[in-house]
Amino acid sequence: MTKAKKPKLLQGNIACAMGAIKAGATFFGGYPITPSTEIAEYMAAQLPKAGGRFMQMEDEIASIGAIIGASCVGHKSFTATSGPGFSLMQELIGYACNAEIPIVIANVMRSGPSTGLPTLPAAQDVMQARWGTHGDHSIIAISPYSVKETYIQTIKAFNLAEKYRTPVIILMDEKIGHLREGFDVSDDEIPEIIQRKRTLDKENYIPYENTPSMVPEFIPLGCGARYHITGLTHNEKGFYTQKSDEVEKFLFRIYDKIEKNKEDICEYEMFEMDDAEVVIVSYGSVARSAKEAVSKLRASNVKAGLIRLITLWPFNDTLIYEKCHGKKLVLMPEMNLGQLSLEVERAIKDTPFYSLHGAKADLIDPKVMADKVISLLKERGEV
Amino acid sequence: MKTQIRLSGTGGQGIIKIAVILADAALYDGFNAVQSQAYGPESRGGASKGEVVISDTEIFYPKVELPDIVLCLSQEACDKYAYDIRSGGILLIDSQHCSVDMEKLQGVNIYASPIISTAKTVIGNPLCVNTVALGTLVSLTNTVSKDAVLMAMEDNFKTKILPLNIQAYEEGRKLCMKLLQENKRRAKAMERLKRRPSK
């Protein structure tokens, strides 16, 4: 029996792990947790073969500590977790923001709070990804909606972490993590792999220099340049400062290097938006329901379209305003009680808006979305 | 054309495994396929569900909305997952461990077969329940080709346990043949009854 060439049947979690190895990850420190366990399993089996190291840690605080350490000496480092583990990681996420240490965290979201429903999906950590760690900071969070996109976006997550020297969070959910579908990626679809900008000038090295790019150059620890890494607010040399002008400059720089580069960072997909009068804004696995809902609405002569956000943080408010302002209705379905909806509602100003909550620990049914749009349009006398 | 298949039973029966094989086989046949699942935190016991959507176009919503084909290998699975099947759909249940309310399944083609006991007595390994069921289901519904299933099984089983599972799959096919023969006999009997002049 000769086997035909076909797309590989692949799970979202495995695609994430494969993407990490493709991106050049050389260190994984983690503590397996449902529904992200397959990522750790795959990394344990495959990362050593690719020349990297896998380390099972005693808990999630140690996991993120380990990957931060590995990144300081120049590794592209990675961990995977879910709700309870993500909560434990929060403090050190802030440390990585402050000390500008690139790390990638995959959070395969499950229903919470606390232990919640380990095997069921949700998108309840969207705000935690943004504001879980204390203090003013910016962060990058990406939410893929298919197995293939998980692979591509994991590579991009590493690229962004390296380019902007910041933590990047891949916000998957149980549905995408455990979904299996055909996976077929051609070489030209794979993004170029980016490495941290390094310098060889050890003598004159200023570790947190205010350059126009806002991202300082890097020399790995242990390579001859002696410098200070700290969670304290620091000056360009890395030492504690409380001088108001230095403090302000520092905080604005680590914030602006992300918030002022939204055009480079933020990705999205438009679906049937050319003549859309009703817009659904969605992300992650629920965007798959939303696409089906748009098709259903088009079949009943409602001109519906979808904006699918791939990058959730930094929030692309300009795009949302431009595409949604003045439409008949904007609907935002989310597998939570309304988190990113708050941002969308803020961005679209006075456009009619409805936030559709999904708290059933399951995907929102496309029919529920379509019916809601039609009933809201009827209420407003639009159909 | 979109086919929506739901496979259900008890955790530990290998339901998700055959859902994976079915989706993989569909890819071998050149279709798009998406496989999703729902299960509890327990590693054995509790209702387990694997879903496969097969289509010749892109699949957005990955779950089954209106099942065309349902397999139930436990009573709990029957109660939870059998009754939203579409009219004209195919329901396959284990004849010794499941019973369904025929009243609520008007227009559904129901087949009951001794899948679990075949795995135990004929194959001699209760772990093969899933592949016996797969054999019966695939030959009953023809959703994917036999060659594709065999290739998918090769990809998804370790070499050591592959022959046993292929044997189980073949036994499942035989169960299907028996079901179809019985149906034919029954149809013929009905025909004879109809032809008999009424007194």
Short mmCIF file of N, CA and C in Angstrom, two decimals, chain A residues 15-171:
data_model
loop_
_atom_site.label_atom_id
_atom_site.label_comp_id
_atom_site.label_asym_id
_atom_site.label_seq_id
_atom_site.Cartn_x
_atom_site.Cartn_y
_atom_site.Cartn_z
N ALA A 15 1.25 21.76 17.42
CA ALA A 15 1.66 22.80 16.47
C ALA A 15 2.37 23.93 17.18
N CYS A 16 1.91 24.26 18.38
CA CYS A 16 2.54 25.31 19.18
C CYS A 16 3.98 24.90 19.54
N ALA A 17 4.13 23.66 20.01
CA ALA A 17 5.46 23.18 20.39
C ALA A 17 6.39 23.11 19.17
N MET A 18 5.85 22.65 18.04
CA MET A 18 6.66 22.58 16.81
C MET A 18 7.09 23.97 16.36
N GLY A 19 6.16 24.93 16.50
CA GLY A 19 6.46 26.32 16.13
C GLY A 19 7.60 26.86 16.98
N ALA A 20 7.56 26.52 18.28
CA ALA A 20 8.60 27.01 19.19
C ALA A 20 9.98 26.48 18.77
N ILE A 21 10.02 25.20 18.42
CA ILE A 21 11.32 24.62 18.01
C ILE A 21 11.77 25.25 16.69
N LYS A 22 10.81 25.44 15.78
CA LYS A 22 11.13 26.08 14.50
C LYS A 22 11.68 27.49 14.71
N ALA A 23 11.10 28.20 15.71
CA ALA A 23 11.54 29.58 15.97
C ALA A 23 12.91 29.63 16.61
N GLY A 24 13.43 28.47 17.02
CA GLY A 24 14.77 28.45 17.60
C GLY A 24 14.79 28.37 19.10
N ALA A 25 13.67 27.95 19.72
CA ALA A 25 13.66 27.80 21.18
C ALA A 25 14.71 26.78 21.57
N THR A 26 15.50 27.11 22.60
CA THR A 26 16.51 26.15 23.06
C THR A 26 16.34 25.82 24.54
N PHE A 27 15.33 26.44 25.18
CA PHE A 27 15.08 26.08 26.58
C PHE A 27 13.60 26.09 26.88
N PHE A 28 13.13 25.02 27.52
CA PHE A 28 11.76 24.95 28.02
C PHE A 28 11.82 24.59 29.49
N GLY A 29 11.23 25.43 30.32
CA GLY A 29 11.09 25.10 31.74
C GLY A 29 9.62 25.13 32.04
N GLY A 30 9.07 24.05 32.57
CA GLY A 30 7.63 24.06 32.75
C GLY A 30 7.13 23.05 33.73
N TYR A 31 5.85 23.18 34.04
CA TYR A 31 5.15 22.27 34.92
C TYR A 31 3.85 21.92 34.20
N PRO A 32 3.71 20.67 33.73
CA PRO A 32 2.56 20.32 32.88
C PRO A 32 1.22 20.58 33.57
N ILE A 33 0.28 21.07 32.83
CA ILE A 33 -1.07 21.31 33.36
C ILE A 33 -2.06 21.19 32.22
N THR A 34 -3.18 20.49 32.48
CA THR A 34 -4.25 20.40 31.50
C THR A 34 -4.83 21.79 31.29
N PRO A 35 -5.16 22.21 30.08
CA PRO A 35 -5.08 21.49 28.81
C PRO A 35 -3.84 21.84 27.97
N SER A 36 -2.70 22.12 28.63
CA SER A 36 -1.52 22.48 27.84
C SER A 36 -0.48 21.38 27.86
N THR A 37 -0.78 20.27 28.54
CA THR A 37 0.22 19.23 28.82
C THR A 37 0.96 18.73 27.58
N GLU A 38 0.24 18.61 26.46
CA GLU A 38 0.87 18.07 25.24
C GLU A 38 2.06 18.92 24.80
N ILE A 39 2.04 20.21 25.11
CA ILE A 39 3.16 21.08 24.71
C ILE A 39 4.41 20.64 25.47
N ALA A 40 4.27 20.46 26.79
CA ALA A 40 5.42 20.02 27.60
C ALA A 40 5.88 18.63 27.17
N GLU A 41 4.92 17.74 26.90
CA GLU A 41 5.28 16.37 26.48
C GLU A 41 6.10 16.40 25.19
N TYR A 42 5.63 17.19 24.24
CA TYR A 42 6.33 17.25 22.95
C TYR A 42 7.71 17.88 23.11
N MET A 43 7.78 18.94 23.91
CA MET A 43 9.07 19.61 24.11
C MET A 43 10.05 18.66 24.81
N ALA A 44 9.55 17.88 25.79
CA ALA A 44 10.43 16.95 26.51
C ALA A 44 11.02 15.92 25.54
N ALA A 45 10.19 15.48 24.58
CA ALA A 45 10.66 14.45 23.65
C ALA A 45 11.53 15.04 22.53
N GLN A 46 11.16 16.21 22.05
CA GLN A 46 11.78 16.71 20.82
C GLN A 46 12.84 17.78 21.01
N LEU A 47 12.72 18.60 22.08
CA LEU A 47 13.66 19.72 22.23
C LEU A 47 15.12 19.24 22.38
N PRO A 48 15.37 18.20 23.20
CA PRO A 48 16.77 17.72 23.29
C PRO A 48 17.31 17.28 21.93
N LYS A 49 16.45 16.68 21.10
CA LYS A 49 16.91 16.24 19.77
C LYS A 49 17.29 17.43 18.91
N ALA A 50 16.64 18.58 19.17
CA ALA A 50 16.95 19.78 18.39
C ALA A 50 18.09 20.57 19.03
N GLY A 51 18.72 19.99 20.03
CA GLY A 51 19.87 20.65 20.65
C GLY A 51 19.52 21.53 21.84
N GLY A 52 18.27 21.49 22.27
CA GLY A 52 17.86 22.33 23.39
C GLY A 52 17.77 21.55 24.69
N ARG A 53 17.29 22.22 25.73
CA ARG A 53 17.15 21.59 27.05
C ARG A 53 15.70 21.69 27.52
N PHE A 54 15.20 20.59 28.06
CA PHE A 54 13.88 20.59 28.70
C PHE A 54 14.08 20.41 30.18
N MET A 55 13.41 21.22 30.97
CA MET A 55 13.57 21.08 32.42
C MET A 55 12.19 21.10 33.06
N GLN A 56 11.85 19.99 33.74
CA GLN A 56 10.59 19.96 34.49
C GLN A 56 10.82 20.64 35.82
N MET A 57 10.07 21.70 36.10
CA MET A 57 10.28 22.46 37.33
C MET A 57 9.30 22.01 38.40
N GLU A 58 9.49 22.50 39.64
CA GLU A 58 8.62 22.05 40.73
C GLU A 58 7.28 22.77 40.75
N ASP A 59 7.20 23.93 40.14
CA ASP A 59 5.92 24.63 40.02
C ASP A 59 6.06 25.73 38.97
N GLU A 60 5.00 26.52 38.82
CA GLU A 60 5.00 27.51 37.74
C GLU A 60 5.85 28.73 38.06
N ILE A 61 6.02 29.03 39.37
CA ILE A 61 6.88 30.18 39.72
C ILE A 61 8.31 29.83 39.32
N ALA A 62 8.70 28.60 39.63
CA ALA A 62 10.04 28.15 39.25
C ALA A 62 10.17 28.08 37.73
N SER A 63 9.09 27.68 37.05
CA SER A 63 9.14 27.55 35.59
C SER A 63 9.49 28.87 34.93
N ILE A 64 8.77 29.92 35.32
CA ILE A 64 9.02 31.21 34.67
C ILE A 64 10.37 31.76 35.13
N GLY A 65 10.75 31.46 36.38
CA GLY A 65 12.08 31.87 36.84
C GLY A 65 13.17 31.24 35.99
N ALA A 66 12.99 29.96 35.70
CA ALA A 66 13.99 29.24 34.90
C ALA A 66 14.09 29.80 33.49
N ILE A 67 12.93 30.10 32.87
CA ILE A 67 13.03 30.58 31.49
C ILE A 67 13.58 32.01 31.43
N ILE A 68 13.32 32.78 32.48
CA ILE A 68 13.91 34.14 32.53
C ILE A 68 15.44 34.02 32.62
N GLY A 69 15.89 33.12 33.50
CA GLY A 69 17.34 32.92 33.64
C GLY A 69 17.97 32.48 32.33
N ALA A 70 17.30 31.52 31.68
CA ALA A 70 17.84 31.00 30.42
C ALA A 70 17.91 32.11 29.37
N SER A 71 16.90 32.99 29.37
CA SER A 71 16.88 34.07 28.40
C SER A 71 18.00 35.08 28.66
N CYS A 72 18.31 35.29 29.95
CA CYS A 72 19.38 36.23 30.30
C CYS A 72 20.73 35.81 29.71
N VAL A 73 20.93 34.49 29.59
CA VAL A 73 22.21 34.05 29.02
C VAL A 73 22.09 33.82 27.51
N GLY A 74 20.95 34.21 26.94
CA GLY A 74 20.85 34.22 25.48
C GLY A 74 19.97 33.16 24.84
N HIS A 75 19.34 32.29 25.65
CA HIS A 75 18.46 31.28 25.06
C HIS A 75 17.13 31.90 24.65
N LYS A 76 16.54 31.35 23.59
CA LYS A 76 15.13 31.66 23.33
C LYS A 76 14.36 30.70 24.21
N SER A 77 13.66 31.23 25.21
CA SER A 77 13.07 30.30 26.18
C SER A 77 11.56 30.42 26.25
N PHE A 78 10.96 29.33 26.72
CA PHE A 78 9.54 29.09 26.49
C PHE A 78 8.96 28.30 27.64
N THR A 79 7.71 28.60 27.99
CA THR A 79 6.97 27.72 28.90
C THR A 79 5.52 27.65 28.46
N ALA A 80 4.80 26.66 28.96
CA ALA A 80 3.38 26.52 28.62
C ALA A 80 2.62 26.23 29.90
N THR A 81 1.43 26.80 30.00
CA THR A 81 0.66 26.61 31.22
C THR A 81 -0.82 26.82 30.95
N SER A 82 -1.61 26.85 32.03
CA SER A 82 -3.01 27.19 31.94
C SER A 82 -3.38 27.99 33.18
N GLY A 83 -4.63 28.44 33.28
CA GLY A 83 -5.10 29.37 34.31
C GLY A 83 -4.35 29.39 35.64
N PRO A 84 -4.45 28.33 36.46
CA PRO A 84 -3.82 28.38 37.78
C PRO A 84 -2.31 28.63 37.72
N GLY A 85 -1.65 28.02 36.74
CA GLY A 85 -0.21 28.22 36.57
C GLY A 85 0.10 29.63 36.11
N PHE A 86 -0.77 30.17 35.25
CA PHE A 86 -0.57 31.52 34.73
C PHE A 86 -0.68 32.54 35.86
N SER A 87 -1.59 32.27 36.81
CA SER A 87 -1.71 33.15 37.98
C SER A 87 -0.40 33.19 38.75
N LEU A 88 0.21 32.00 38.95
CA LEU A 88 1.47 31.96 39.70
C LEU A 88 2.60 32.68 38.99
N MET A 89 2.51 32.78 37.67
CA MET A 89 3.61 33.38 36.91
C MET A 89 3.57 34.90 36.90
N GLN A 90 2.47 35.48 37.38
CA GLN A 90 2.25 36.92 37.15
C GLN A 90 3.39 37.81 37.64
N GLU A 91 3.90 37.56 38.85
CA GLU A 91 4.88 38.51 39.37
C GLU A 91 6.11 38.57 38.47
N LEU A 92 6.56 37.38 38.04
CA LEU A 92 7.79 37.38 37.24
C LEU A 92 7.56 37.84 35.80
N ILE A 93 6.31 37.84 35.36
CA ILE A 93 6.04 38.45 34.05
C ILE A 93 6.41 39.94 34.13
N GLY A 94 6.03 40.55 35.25
CA GLY A 94 6.38 41.95 35.46
C GLY A 94 7.90 42.15 35.52
N TYR A 95 8.58 41.19 36.13
CA TYR A 95 10.05 41.27 36.20
C TYR A 95 10.63 41.26 34.79
N ALA A 96 10.11 40.35 33.95
CA ALA A 96 10.61 40.26 32.57
C ALA A 96 10.30 41.52 31.77
N CYS A 97 9.14 42.15 32.06
CA CYS A 97 8.80 43.42 31.40
C CYS A 97 9.81 44.49 31.81
N ASN A 98 10.04 44.56 33.12
CA ASN A 98 10.88 45.60 33.68
C ASN A 98 12.34 45.43 33.26
N ALA A 99 12.84 44.20 33.33
CA ALA A 99 14.24 43.96 33.01
C ALA A 99 14.44 43.68 31.52
N GLU A 100 13.34 43.75 30.74
CA GLU A 100 13.36 43.58 29.28
C GLU A 100 14.00 42.26 28.86
N ILE A 101 13.44 41.19 29.41
CA ILE A 101 13.93 39.85 29.11
C ILE A 101 12.91 39.14 28.22
N PRO A 102 13.28 38.77 27.00
CA PRO A 102 12.32 38.11 26.11
C PRO A 102 11.98 36.70 26.58
N ILE A 103 10.70 36.43 26.76
CA ILE A 103 10.26 35.07 27.05
C ILE A 103 8.93 34.85 26.32
N VAL A 104 8.60 33.59 26.06
CA VAL A 104 7.30 33.28 25.45
C VAL A 104 6.55 32.33 26.37
N ILE A 105 5.29 32.69 26.66
CA ILE A 105 4.45 31.87 27.54
C ILE A 105 3.21 31.47 26.75
N ALA A 106 2.98 30.17 26.60
CA ALA A 106 1.71 29.73 26.01
C ALA A 106 0.74 29.48 27.15
N ASN A 107 -0.38 30.19 27.15
CA ASN A 107 -1.42 29.95 28.16
C ASN A 107 -2.62 29.35 27.45
N VAL A 108 -2.80 28.04 27.60
CA VAL A 108 -3.95 27.38 26.98
C VAL A 108 -5.11 27.52 27.97
N MET A 109 -6.01 28.47 27.67
CA MET A 109 -7.00 28.87 28.67
C MET A 109 -8.07 27.82 28.92
N ARG A 110 -8.35 27.62 30.20
CA ARG A 110 -9.45 26.77 30.63
C ARG A 110 -10.37 27.59 31.49
N SER A 111 -11.52 27.01 31.82
CA SER A 111 -12.53 27.76 32.53
C SER A 111 -12.14 27.91 34.01
N GLY A 112 -12.26 29.09 34.56
CA GLY A 112 -11.90 29.36 35.95
C GLY A 112 -13.06 30.00 36.68
N PRO A 113 -12.89 30.64 37.82
CA PRO A 113 -11.60 30.87 38.49
C PRO A 113 -11.09 29.63 39.23
N SER A 114 -9.92 29.76 39.83
CA SER A 114 -9.25 28.68 40.55
C SER A 114 -9.10 27.44 39.67
N THR A 115 -9.27 26.24 40.25
CA THR A 115 -9.08 25.02 39.46
C THR A 115 -10.11 24.94 38.34
N GLY A 116 -11.30 25.46 38.58
CA GLY A 116 -12.32 25.60 37.54
C GLY A 116 -12.64 24.31 36.83
N LEU A 117 -12.65 24.35 35.50
CA LEU A 117 -12.95 23.19 34.68
C LEU A 117 -11.72 22.88 33.83
N PRO A 118 -10.85 21.99 34.34
CA PRO A 118 -9.55 21.79 33.68
C PRO A 118 -9.63 21.34 32.22
N THR A 119 -10.69 20.62 31.86
CA THR A 119 -10.71 20.06 30.50
C THR A 119 -11.58 20.85 29.54
N LEU A 120 -12.11 21.98 30.00
CA LEU A 120 -13.06 22.71 29.15
C LEU A 120 -12.55 24.12 28.81
N PRO A 121 -12.94 24.61 27.63
CA PRO A 121 -12.36 25.87 27.14
C PRO A 121 -13.01 27.11 27.73
N ALA A 122 -12.25 28.20 27.68
CA ALA A 122 -12.75 29.53 28.04
C ALA A 122 -11.75 30.53 27.52
N ALA A 123 -12.13 31.82 27.58
CA ALA A 123 -11.18 32.88 27.24
C ALA A 123 -11.19 33.86 28.40
N GLN A 124 -11.03 33.30 29.59
CA GLN A 124 -11.20 34.13 30.79
C GLN A 124 -9.93 34.80 31.27
N ASP A 125 -8.79 34.54 30.58
CA ASP A 125 -7.53 35.13 31.05
C ASP A 125 -7.06 36.30 30.18
N VAL A 126 -7.99 36.86 29.38
CA VAL A 126 -7.59 37.91 28.45
C VAL A 126 -7.13 39.17 29.19
N MET A 127 -7.89 39.54 30.21
CA MET A 127 -7.51 40.72 30.99
C MET A 127 -6.32 40.42 31.91
N GLN A 128 -6.25 39.16 32.37
CA GLN A 128 -5.11 38.79 33.21
C GLN A 128 -3.81 38.87 32.42
N ALA A 129 -3.88 38.50 31.14
CA ALA A 129 -2.69 38.60 30.29
C ALA A 129 -2.24 40.05 30.20
N ARG A 130 -3.22 40.96 30.15
CA ARG A 130 -2.88 42.38 30.02
C ARG A 130 -2.45 43.00 31.35
N TRP A 131 -3.20 42.70 32.41
CA TRP A 131 -3.02 43.44 33.65
C TRP A 131 -2.71 42.54 34.85
N GLY A 132 -2.37 41.28 34.60
CA GLY A 132 -2.17 40.34 35.71
C GLY A 132 -1.01 40.71 36.60
N THR A 133 0.04 41.25 36.00
CA THR A 133 1.18 41.66 36.82
C THR A 133 1.00 43.13 37.18
N HIS A 134 1.53 43.52 38.33
CA HIS A 134 1.25 44.88 38.79
C HIS A 134 2.12 45.93 38.08
N GLY A 135 1.65 47.13 38.13
CA GLY A 135 2.43 48.25 37.60
C GLY A 135 2.12 48.54 36.15
N ASP A 136 2.39 49.79 35.74
CA ASP A 136 2.18 50.17 34.35
C ASP A 136 3.19 49.45 33.47
N HIS A 137 2.67 48.82 32.46
CA HIS A 137 3.54 48.12 31.51
C HIS A 137 2.72 47.85 30.26
N SER A 138 3.38 47.46 29.21
CA SER A 138 2.63 46.98 28.05
C SER A 138 3.03 45.53 27.82
N ILE A 139 2.25 44.83 27.03
CA ILE A 139 2.53 43.40 26.83
C ILE A 139 2.02 43.01 25.44
N ILE A 140 2.56 41.92 24.91
CA ILE A 140 2.05 41.41 23.64
C ILE A 140 1.34 40.09 23.91
N ALA A 141 0.10 39.98 23.41
CA ALA A 141 -0.63 38.71 23.52
C ALA A 141 -1.27 38.38 22.18
N ILE A 142 -1.14 37.11 21.80
CA ILE A 142 -1.60 36.65 20.48
C ILE A 142 -2.60 35.52 20.68
N SER A 143 -3.67 35.51 19.87
CA SER A 143 -4.67 34.46 20.03
C SER A 143 -4.95 33.78 18.70
N PRO A 144 -4.32 32.63 18.43
CA PRO A 144 -4.54 31.94 17.15
C PRO A 144 -5.88 31.21 17.10
N TYR A 145 -6.38 30.97 15.88
CA TYR A 145 -7.71 30.34 15.77
C TYR A 145 -7.71 29.01 15.03
N SER A 146 -6.55 28.56 14.58
CA SER A 146 -6.50 27.25 13.93
C SER A 146 -5.17 26.61 14.25
N VAL A 147 -5.05 25.33 13.87
CA VAL A 147 -3.81 24.60 14.16
C VAL A 147 -2.64 25.22 13.41
N LYS A 148 -2.87 25.51 12.13
CA LYS A 148 -1.80 26.08 11.31
C LYS A 148 -1.40 27.46 11.84
N GLU A 149 -2.42 28.26 12.19
CA GLU A 149 -2.10 29.59 12.69
C GLU A 149 -1.35 29.53 14.02
N THR A 150 -1.64 28.52 14.82
CA THR A 150 -0.92 28.35 16.09
C THR A 150 0.57 28.17 15.82
N TYR A 151 0.87 27.37 14.81
CA TYR A 151 2.28 27.14 14.43
C TYR A 151 2.94 28.44 13.99
N ILE A 152 2.30 29.13 13.03
CA ILE A 152 2.87 30.37 12.49
C ILE A 152 3.00 31.44 13.58
N GLN A 153 1.94 31.58 14.37
CA GLN A 153 1.94 32.66 15.37
C GLN A 153 2.90 32.36 16.54
N THR A 154 3.16 31.09 16.80
CA THR A 154 4.16 30.78 17.83
C THR A 154 5.54 31.25 17.36
N ILE A 155 5.82 31.03 16.09
CA ILE A 155 7.10 31.53 15.55
C ILE A 155 7.15 33.05 15.68
N LYS A 156 6.01 33.69 15.32
CA LYS A 156 5.98 35.15 15.40
C LYS A 156 6.09 35.64 16.84
N ALA A 157 5.55 34.88 17.78
CA ALA A 157 5.64 35.26 19.20
C ALA A 157 7.11 35.34 19.62
N PHE A 158 7.90 34.35 19.20
CA PHE A 158 9.34 34.38 19.51
C PHE A 158 10.00 35.58 18.83
N ASN A 159 9.62 35.83 17.58
CA ASN A 159 10.18 36.97 16.86
C ASN A 159 9.91 38.28 17.60
N LEU A 160 8.65 38.45 18.04
CA LEU A 160 8.28 39.70 18.72
C LEU A 160 9.00 39.81 20.06
N ALA A 161 9.10 38.70 20.78
CA ALA A 161 9.79 38.72 22.07
C ALA A 161 11.24 39.17 21.88
N GLU A 162 11.88 38.63 20.84
CA GLU A 162 13.28 38.96 20.58
C GLU A 162 13.42 40.41 20.11
N LYS A 163 12.52 40.79 19.20
CA LYS A 163 12.63 42.11 18.59
C LYS A 163 12.40 43.23 19.61
N TYR A 164 11.41 43.03 20.49
CA TYR A 164 11.06 44.09 21.44
C TYR A 164 11.55 43.81 22.86
N ARG A 165 12.27 42.73 23.05
CA ARG A 165 12.77 42.33 24.38
C ARG A 165 11.67 42.44 25.44
N THR A 166 10.67 41.60 25.29
CA THR A 166 9.50 41.66 26.16
C THR A 166 8.86 40.27 26.27
N PRO A 167 8.11 40.01 27.33
CA PRO A 167 7.35 38.76 27.36
C PRO A 167 6.23 38.77 26.31
N VAL A 168 6.03 37.64 25.64
CA VAL A 168 4.90 37.51 24.71
C VAL A 168 4.06 36.33 25.15
N ILE A 169 2.75 36.55 25.19
CA ILE A 169 1.85 35.50 25.67
C ILE A 169 1.03 34.96 24.50
N ILE A 170 1.04 33.65 24.32
CA ILE A 170 0.18 33.04 23.31
C ILE A 170 -1.08 32.58 24.04
N LEU A 171 -2.18 33.28 23.78
CA LEU A 171 -3.43 32.96 24.47
C LEU A 171 -4.23 31.98 23.63
#
